mmCIF file of C-alpha atoms and ligand atoms in Angstrom:
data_model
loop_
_atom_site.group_PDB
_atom_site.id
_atom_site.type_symbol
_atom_site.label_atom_id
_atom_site.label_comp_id
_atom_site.label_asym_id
_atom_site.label_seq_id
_atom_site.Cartn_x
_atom_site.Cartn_y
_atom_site.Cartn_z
ATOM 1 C CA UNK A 1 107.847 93.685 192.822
ATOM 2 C CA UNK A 2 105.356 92.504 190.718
ATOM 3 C CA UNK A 3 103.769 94.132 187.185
ATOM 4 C CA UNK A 4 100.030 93.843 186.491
ATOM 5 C CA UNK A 5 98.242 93.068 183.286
ATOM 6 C CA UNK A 6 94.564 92.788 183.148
ATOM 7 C CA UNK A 7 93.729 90.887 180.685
ATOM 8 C CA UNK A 8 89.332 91.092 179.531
ATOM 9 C CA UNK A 9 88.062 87.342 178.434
ATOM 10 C CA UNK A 10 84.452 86.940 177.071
ATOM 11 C CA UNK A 11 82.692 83.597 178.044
ATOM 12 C CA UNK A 12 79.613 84.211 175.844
ATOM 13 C CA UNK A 13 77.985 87.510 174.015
ATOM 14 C CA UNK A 14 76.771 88.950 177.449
ATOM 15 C CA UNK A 15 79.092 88.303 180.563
ATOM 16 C CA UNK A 16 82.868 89.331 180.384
ATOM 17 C CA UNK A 17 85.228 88.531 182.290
ATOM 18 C CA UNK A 18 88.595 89.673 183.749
ATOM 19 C CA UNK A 19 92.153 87.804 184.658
ATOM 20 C CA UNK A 20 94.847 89.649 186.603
ATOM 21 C CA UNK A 21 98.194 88.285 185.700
ATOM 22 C CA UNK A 22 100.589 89.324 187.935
ATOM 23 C CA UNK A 23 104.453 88.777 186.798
ATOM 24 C CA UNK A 24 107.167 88.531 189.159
ATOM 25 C CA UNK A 25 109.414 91.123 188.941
ATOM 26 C CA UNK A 26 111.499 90.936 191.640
ATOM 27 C CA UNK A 27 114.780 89.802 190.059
ATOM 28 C CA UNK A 28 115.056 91.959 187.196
ATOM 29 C CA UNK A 29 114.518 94.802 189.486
ATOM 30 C CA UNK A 30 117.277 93.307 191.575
ATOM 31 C CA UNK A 31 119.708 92.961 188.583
ATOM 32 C CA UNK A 32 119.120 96.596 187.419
ATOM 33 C CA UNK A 33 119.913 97.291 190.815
ATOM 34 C CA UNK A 34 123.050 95.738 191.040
ATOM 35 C CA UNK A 35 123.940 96.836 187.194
ATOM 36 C CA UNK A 36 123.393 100.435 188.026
ATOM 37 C CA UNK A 37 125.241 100.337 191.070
ATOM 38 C CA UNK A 38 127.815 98.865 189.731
ATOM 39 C CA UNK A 39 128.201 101.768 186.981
ATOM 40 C CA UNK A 40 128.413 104.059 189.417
ATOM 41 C CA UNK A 41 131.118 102.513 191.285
ATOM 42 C CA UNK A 42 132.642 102.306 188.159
ATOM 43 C CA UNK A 43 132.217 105.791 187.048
ATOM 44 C CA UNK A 44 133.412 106.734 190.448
ATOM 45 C CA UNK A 45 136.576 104.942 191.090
ATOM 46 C CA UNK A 46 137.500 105.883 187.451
ATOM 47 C CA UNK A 47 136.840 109.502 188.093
ATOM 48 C CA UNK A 48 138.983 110.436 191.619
ATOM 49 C CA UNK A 49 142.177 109.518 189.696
ATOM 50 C CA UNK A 50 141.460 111.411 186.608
ATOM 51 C CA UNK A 51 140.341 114.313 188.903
ATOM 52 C CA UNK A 52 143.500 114.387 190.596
ATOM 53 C CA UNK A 53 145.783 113.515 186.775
ATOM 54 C CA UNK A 54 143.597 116.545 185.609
ATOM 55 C CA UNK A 55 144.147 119.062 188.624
ATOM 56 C CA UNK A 56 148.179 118.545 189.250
ATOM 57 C CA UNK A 57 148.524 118.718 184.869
ATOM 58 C CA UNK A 58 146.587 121.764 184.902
ATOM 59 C CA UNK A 59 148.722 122.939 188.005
ATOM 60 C CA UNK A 60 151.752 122.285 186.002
ATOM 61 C CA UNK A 61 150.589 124.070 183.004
ATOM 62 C CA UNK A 62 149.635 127.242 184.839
ATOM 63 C CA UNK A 63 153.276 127.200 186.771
ATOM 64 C CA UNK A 64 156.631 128.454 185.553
ATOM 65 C CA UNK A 65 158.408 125.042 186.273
ATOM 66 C CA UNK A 66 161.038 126.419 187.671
ATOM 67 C CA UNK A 67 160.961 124.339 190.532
ATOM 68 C CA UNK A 68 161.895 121.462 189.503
ATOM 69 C CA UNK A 69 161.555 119.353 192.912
ATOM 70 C CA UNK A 70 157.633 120.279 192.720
ATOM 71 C CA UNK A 71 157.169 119.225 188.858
ATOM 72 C CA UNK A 72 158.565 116.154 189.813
ATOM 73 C CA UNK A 73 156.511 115.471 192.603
ATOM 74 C CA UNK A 74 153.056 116.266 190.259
ATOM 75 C CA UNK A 75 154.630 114.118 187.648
ATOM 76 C CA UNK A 76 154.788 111.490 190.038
ATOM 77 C CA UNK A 77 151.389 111.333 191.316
ATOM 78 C CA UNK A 78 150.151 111.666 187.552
ATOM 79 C CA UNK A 79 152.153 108.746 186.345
ATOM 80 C CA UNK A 80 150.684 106.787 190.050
ATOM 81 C CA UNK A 81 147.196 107.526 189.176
ATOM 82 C CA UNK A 82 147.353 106.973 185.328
ATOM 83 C CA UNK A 83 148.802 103.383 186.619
ATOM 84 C CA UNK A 84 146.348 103.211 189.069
ATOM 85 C CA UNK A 85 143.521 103.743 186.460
ATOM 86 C CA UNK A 86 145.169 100.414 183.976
ATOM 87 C CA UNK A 87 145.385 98.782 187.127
ATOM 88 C CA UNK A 88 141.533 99.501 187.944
ATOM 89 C CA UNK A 89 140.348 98.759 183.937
ATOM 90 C CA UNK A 90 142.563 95.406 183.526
ATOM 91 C CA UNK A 91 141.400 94.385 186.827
ATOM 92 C CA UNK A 92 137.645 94.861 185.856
ATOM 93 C CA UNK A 93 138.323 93.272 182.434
ATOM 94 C CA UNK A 94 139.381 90.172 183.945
ATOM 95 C CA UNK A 95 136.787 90.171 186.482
ATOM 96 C CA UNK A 96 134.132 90.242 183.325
ATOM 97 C CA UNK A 97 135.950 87.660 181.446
ATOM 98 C CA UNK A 98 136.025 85.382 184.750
ATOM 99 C CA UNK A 99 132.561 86.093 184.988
ATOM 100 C CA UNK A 100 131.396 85.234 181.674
ATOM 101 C CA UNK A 101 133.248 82.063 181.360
ATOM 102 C CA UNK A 102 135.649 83.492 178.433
ATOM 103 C CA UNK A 103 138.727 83.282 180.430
ATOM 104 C CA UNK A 104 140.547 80.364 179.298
ATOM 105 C CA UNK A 105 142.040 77.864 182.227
ATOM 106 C CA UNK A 106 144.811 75.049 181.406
ATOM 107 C CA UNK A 107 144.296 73.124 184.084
ATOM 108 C CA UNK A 108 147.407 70.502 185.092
ATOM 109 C CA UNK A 109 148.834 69.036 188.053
ATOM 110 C CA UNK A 110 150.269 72.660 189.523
ATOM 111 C CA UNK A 111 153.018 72.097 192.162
ATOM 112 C CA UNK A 112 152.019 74.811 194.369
ATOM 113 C CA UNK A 113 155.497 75.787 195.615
ATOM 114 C CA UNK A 114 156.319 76.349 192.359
ATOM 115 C CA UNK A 115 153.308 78.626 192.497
ATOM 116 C CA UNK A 116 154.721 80.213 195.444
ATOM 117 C CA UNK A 117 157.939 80.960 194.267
ATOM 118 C CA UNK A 118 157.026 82.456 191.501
ATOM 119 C CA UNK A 119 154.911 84.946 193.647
ATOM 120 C CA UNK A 120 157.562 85.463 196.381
ATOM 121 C CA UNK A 121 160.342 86.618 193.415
ATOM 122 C CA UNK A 122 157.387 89.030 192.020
ATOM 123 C CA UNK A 123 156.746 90.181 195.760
ATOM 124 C CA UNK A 124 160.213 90.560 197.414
ATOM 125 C CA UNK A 125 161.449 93.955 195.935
ATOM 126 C CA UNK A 126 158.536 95.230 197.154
ATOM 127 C CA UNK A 127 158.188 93.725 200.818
ATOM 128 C CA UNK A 128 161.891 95.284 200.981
ATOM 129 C CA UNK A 129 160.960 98.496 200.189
ATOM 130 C CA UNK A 130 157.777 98.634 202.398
ATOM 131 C CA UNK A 131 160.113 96.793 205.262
ATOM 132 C CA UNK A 132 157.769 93.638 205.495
ATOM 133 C CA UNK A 133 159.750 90.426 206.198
ATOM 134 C CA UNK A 134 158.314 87.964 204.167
ATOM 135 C CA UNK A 135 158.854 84.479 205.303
ATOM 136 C CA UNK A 136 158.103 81.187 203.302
ATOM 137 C CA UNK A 137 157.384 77.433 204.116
ATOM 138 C CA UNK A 138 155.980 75.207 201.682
ATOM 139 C CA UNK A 139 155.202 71.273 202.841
ATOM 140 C CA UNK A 140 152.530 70.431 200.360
ATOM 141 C CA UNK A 141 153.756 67.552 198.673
ATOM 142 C CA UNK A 142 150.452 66.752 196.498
ATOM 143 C CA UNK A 143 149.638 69.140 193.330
ATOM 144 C CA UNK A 144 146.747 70.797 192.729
ATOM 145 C CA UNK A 145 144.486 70.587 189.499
ATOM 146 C CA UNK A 146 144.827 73.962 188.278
ATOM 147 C CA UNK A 147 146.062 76.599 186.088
ATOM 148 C CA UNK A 148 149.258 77.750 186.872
ATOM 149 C CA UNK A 149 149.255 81.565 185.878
ATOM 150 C CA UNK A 150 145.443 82.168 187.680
ATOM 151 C CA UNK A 151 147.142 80.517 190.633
ATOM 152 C CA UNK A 152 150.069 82.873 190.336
ATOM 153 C CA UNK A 153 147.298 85.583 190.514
ATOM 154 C CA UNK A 154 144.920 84.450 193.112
ATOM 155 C CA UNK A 155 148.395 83.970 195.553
ATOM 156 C CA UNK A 156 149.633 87.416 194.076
ATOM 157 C CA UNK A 157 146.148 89.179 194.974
ATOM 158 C CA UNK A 158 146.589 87.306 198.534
ATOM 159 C CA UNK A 159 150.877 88.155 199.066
ATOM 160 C CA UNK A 160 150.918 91.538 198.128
ATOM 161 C CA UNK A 161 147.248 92.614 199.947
ATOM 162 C CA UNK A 162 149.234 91.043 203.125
ATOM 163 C CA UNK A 163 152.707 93.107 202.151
ATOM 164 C CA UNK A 164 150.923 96.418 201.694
ATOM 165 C CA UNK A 165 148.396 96.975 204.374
ATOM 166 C CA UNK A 166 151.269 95.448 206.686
ATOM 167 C CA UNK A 167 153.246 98.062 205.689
ATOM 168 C CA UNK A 168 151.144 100.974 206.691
ATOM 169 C CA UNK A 169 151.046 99.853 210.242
ATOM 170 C CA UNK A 170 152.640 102.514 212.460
ATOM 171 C CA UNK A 171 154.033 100.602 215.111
ATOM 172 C CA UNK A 172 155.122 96.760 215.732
ATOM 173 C CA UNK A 173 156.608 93.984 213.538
ATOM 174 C CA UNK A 174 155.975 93.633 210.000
ATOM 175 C CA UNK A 175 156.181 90.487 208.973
ATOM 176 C CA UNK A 176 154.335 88.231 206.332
ATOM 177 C CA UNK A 177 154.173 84.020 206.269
ATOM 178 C CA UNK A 178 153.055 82.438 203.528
ATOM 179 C CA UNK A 179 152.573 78.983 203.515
ATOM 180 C CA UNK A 180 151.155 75.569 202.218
ATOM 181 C CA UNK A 181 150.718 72.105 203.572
ATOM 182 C CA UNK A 182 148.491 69.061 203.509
ATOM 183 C CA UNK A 183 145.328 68.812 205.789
ATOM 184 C CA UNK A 184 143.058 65.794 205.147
ATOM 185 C CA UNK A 185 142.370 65.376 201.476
ATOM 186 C CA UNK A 186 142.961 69.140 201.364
ATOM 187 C CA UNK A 187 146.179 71.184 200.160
ATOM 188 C CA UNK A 188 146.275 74.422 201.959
ATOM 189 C CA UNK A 189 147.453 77.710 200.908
ATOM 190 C CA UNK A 190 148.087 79.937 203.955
ATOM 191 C CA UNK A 191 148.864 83.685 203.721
ATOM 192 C CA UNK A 192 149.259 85.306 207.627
ATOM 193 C CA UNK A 193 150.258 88.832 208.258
ATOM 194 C CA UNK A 194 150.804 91.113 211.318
ATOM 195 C CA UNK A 195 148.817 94.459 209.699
ATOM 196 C CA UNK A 196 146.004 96.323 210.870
ATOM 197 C CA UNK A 197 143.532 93.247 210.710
ATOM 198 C CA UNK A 198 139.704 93.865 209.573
ATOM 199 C CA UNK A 199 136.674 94.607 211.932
ATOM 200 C CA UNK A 200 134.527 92.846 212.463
ATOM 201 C CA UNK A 201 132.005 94.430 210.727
ATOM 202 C CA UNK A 202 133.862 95.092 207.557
ATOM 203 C CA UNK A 203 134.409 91.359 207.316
ATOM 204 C CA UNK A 204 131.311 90.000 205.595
ATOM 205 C CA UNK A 205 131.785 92.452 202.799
ATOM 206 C CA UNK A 206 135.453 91.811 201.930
ATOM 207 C CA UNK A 207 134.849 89.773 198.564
ATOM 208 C CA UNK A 208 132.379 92.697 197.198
ATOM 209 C CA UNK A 209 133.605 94.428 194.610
ATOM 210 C CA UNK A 210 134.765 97.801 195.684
ATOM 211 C CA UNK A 211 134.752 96.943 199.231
ATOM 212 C CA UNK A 212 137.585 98.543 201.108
ATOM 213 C CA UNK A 213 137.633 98.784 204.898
ATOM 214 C CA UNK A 214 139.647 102.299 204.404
ATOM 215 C CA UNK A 215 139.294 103.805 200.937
ATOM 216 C CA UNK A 216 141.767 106.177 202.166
ATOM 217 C CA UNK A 217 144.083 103.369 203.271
ATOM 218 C CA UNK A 218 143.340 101.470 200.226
ATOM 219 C CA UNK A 219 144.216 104.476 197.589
ATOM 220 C CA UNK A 220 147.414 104.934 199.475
ATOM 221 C CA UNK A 221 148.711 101.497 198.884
ATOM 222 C CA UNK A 222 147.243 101.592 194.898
ATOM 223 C CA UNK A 223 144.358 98.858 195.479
ATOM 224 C CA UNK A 224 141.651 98.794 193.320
ATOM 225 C CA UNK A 225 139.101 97.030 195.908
ATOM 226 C CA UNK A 226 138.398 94.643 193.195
ATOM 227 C CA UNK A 227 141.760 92.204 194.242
ATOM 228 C CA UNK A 228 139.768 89.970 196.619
ATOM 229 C CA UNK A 229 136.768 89.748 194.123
ATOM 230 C CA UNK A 230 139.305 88.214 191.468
ATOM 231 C CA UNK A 231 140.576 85.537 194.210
ATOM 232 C CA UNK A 232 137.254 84.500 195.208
ATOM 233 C CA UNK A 233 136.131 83.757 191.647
ATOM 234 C CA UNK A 234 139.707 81.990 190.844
ATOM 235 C CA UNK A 235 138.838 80.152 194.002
ATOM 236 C CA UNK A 236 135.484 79.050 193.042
ATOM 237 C CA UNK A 237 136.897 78.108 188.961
ATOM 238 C CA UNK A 238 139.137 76.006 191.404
ATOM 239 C CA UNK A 239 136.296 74.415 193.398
ATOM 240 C CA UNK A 240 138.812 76.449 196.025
ATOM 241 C CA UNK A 241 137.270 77.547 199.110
ATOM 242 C CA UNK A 242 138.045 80.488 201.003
ATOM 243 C CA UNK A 243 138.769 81.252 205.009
ATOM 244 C CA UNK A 244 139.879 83.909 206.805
ATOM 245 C CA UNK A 245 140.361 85.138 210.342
ATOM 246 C CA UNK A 246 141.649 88.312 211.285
ATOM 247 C CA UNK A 247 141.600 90.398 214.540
ATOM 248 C CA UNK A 248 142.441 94.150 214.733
ATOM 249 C CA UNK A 249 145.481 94.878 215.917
ATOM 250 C CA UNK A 250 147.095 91.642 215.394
ATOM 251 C CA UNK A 251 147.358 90.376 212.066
ATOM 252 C CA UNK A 252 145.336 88.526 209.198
ATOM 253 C CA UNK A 253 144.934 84.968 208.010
ATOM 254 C CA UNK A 254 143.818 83.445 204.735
ATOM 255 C CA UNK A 255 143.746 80.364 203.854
ATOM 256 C CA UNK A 256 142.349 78.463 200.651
ATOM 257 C CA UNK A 257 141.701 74.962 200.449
ATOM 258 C CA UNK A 258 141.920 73.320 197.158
ATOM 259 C CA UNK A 259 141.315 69.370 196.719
ATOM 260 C CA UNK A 260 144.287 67.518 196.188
ATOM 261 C CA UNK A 261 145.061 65.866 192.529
ATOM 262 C CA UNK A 262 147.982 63.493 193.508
ATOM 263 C CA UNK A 263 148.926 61.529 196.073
ATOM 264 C CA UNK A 264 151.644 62.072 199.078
ATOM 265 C CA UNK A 265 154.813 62.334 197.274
ATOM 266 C CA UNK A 266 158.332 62.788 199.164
ATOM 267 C CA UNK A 267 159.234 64.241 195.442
ATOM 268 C CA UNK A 268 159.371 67.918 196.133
ATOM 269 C CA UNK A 269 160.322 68.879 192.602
ATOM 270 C CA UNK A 270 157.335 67.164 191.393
HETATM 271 P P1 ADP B 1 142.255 96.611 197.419
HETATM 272 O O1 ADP B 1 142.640 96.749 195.999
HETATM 273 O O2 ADP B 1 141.634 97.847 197.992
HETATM 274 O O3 ADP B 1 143.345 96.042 198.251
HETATM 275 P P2 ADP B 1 140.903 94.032 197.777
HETATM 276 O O4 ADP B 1 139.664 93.518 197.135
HETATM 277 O O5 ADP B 1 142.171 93.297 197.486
HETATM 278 O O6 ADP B 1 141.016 95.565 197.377
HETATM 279 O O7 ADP B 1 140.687 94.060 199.344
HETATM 280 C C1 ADP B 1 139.507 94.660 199.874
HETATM 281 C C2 ADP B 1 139.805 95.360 201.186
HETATM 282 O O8 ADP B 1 140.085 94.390 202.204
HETATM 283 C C3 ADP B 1 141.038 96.250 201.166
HETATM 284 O O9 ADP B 1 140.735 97.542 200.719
HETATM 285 C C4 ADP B 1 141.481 96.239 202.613
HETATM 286 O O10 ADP B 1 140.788 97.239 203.326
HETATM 287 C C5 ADP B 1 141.043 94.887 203.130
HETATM 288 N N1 ADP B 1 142.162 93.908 203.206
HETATM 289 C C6 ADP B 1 142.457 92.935 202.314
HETATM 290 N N2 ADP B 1 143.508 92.185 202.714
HETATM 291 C C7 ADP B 1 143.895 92.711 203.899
HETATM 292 C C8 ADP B 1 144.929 92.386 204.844
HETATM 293 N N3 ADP B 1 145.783 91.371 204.639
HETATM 294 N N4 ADP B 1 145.013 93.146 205.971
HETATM 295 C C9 ADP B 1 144.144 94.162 206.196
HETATM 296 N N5 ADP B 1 143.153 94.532 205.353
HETATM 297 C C10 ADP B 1 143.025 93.818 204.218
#
């Protein structure tokens, strides 16, 4: 996209003269792009849980309430989707504060099984109510320069995307590994599921904001589609970087590789 100016310029009193300037628009146009698109998601995912808040309290208002098995069950989805929509708003606040560089990072040496830990006690109520075995192995005997609580997260994001679209699978095992080891100069961070896996196709977009493979799916388990966003850009505050494979059917692997910040050490609890 370009914008024109024509711009007159006189080289004496009878001949005058004319420059085109042509500015390069292409990027702005771009950016506005992206910035309204990204209001609309907004405005979007924002909007189907208030719909649904607004229609079951309106429901509940126009009913007797004498059955108290149904008031229950609106309550419940209202208090799912109001939690849903903090969910969706802190998520988007962090993402901006990530984004703009105003999120603060203490970076250490971060024992990454301590990191893991941490995640697995968060995670394992959970797995056991969704019936997901969740399985743990940590060999990484270096640290990683890092902040602890954004590594909490960016594992967190990773764990409990494995535990819940695990847990929708109909048929099969359901089990999660989670892992870390030493590969190289590298310290690896390994989450590996048996769910649904990804196509193919939906693959290239997974680290979009809003992306979900199944928006259905994704509502049911209380995602945001912004969780994978917020690990990539942990990641990259990490100079982290991100793999995956995945096949449909079978399962899911991620893996991050962060650089190392110690040497070997037979130390565990260092
Ligand atoms: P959400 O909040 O919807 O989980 P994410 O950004 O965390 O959003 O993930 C984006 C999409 O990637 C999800 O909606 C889901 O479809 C897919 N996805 C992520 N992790 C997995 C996984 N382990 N197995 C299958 N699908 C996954």
């Amino acid at each position: 996209y370009y914008d024109a100016k024509v711009v007159p310029i006189k080289f004496d009193q009878e001949s005058e003269r004319y420059i085109i300037v042509l500015h390069d628009t292409t990027k702005e146009k771009q950016l506005d792009k992206l910035r309204r698109e990204f209001i609309s998601n907004v405005s979007h995912e924002l909007r189907t849980p208030l719909t649904s808040i607004h229609g079951y309290a309106e429901a509940l208002l126009d009913d007797d309430l004498s059955n108290k098995e149904l008031v229950r069950k609106f309550l419940g989805v209202i208090e799912s989707e109001s939690a849903r929509m903090t969910r969706l708003i802190n998520d988007l606040l962090d993402l901006e504060k990530l984004e703009s560089g105003d999120a603060k990072f203490n970076f250490s040496d971060v024992n990454m099984c301590k990191v893991i830990e941490r995640v697995v006690t968060i995670l394992e109520p959970l797995a056991e109510d969704y019936g997901v075995e969740l399985y743990t192995k940590c060999e990484c005997k270096s640290t990683v320069y890092g902040d602890f609580d954004r590594l909490v997260q960016l594992v967190l994001n990773l764990v409990d995307n494995a535990v819940k679209y695990t847990s929708i699978k109909e048929t099969g095992e359901k089990k999660v590994f989670v892992k870390c080891y030493g590969k190289e100069d590298k310290l690896v961070f390994e989450v590996q599921d048996t769910g649904p896996g990804i196509p193919e196709d939906a693959q290239k977009r997974l680290f979009e904001r809003f992306y979900r493979v199944d928006k259905a799916r994704s509502r049911k388990v209380g995602g945001t589609g912004l969780g994978l966003s917020i690990v990539k850009m942990i990641a990259d505050k990490h100079n982290a970087t991100i793999s995956f494979e995945s096949k449909v059917g079978e399962g899911t692997t991620f893996r991050v590789y962060f650089k190392k910040s110690s040497q070997e050490t037979t130390d565990e609890n260092k």
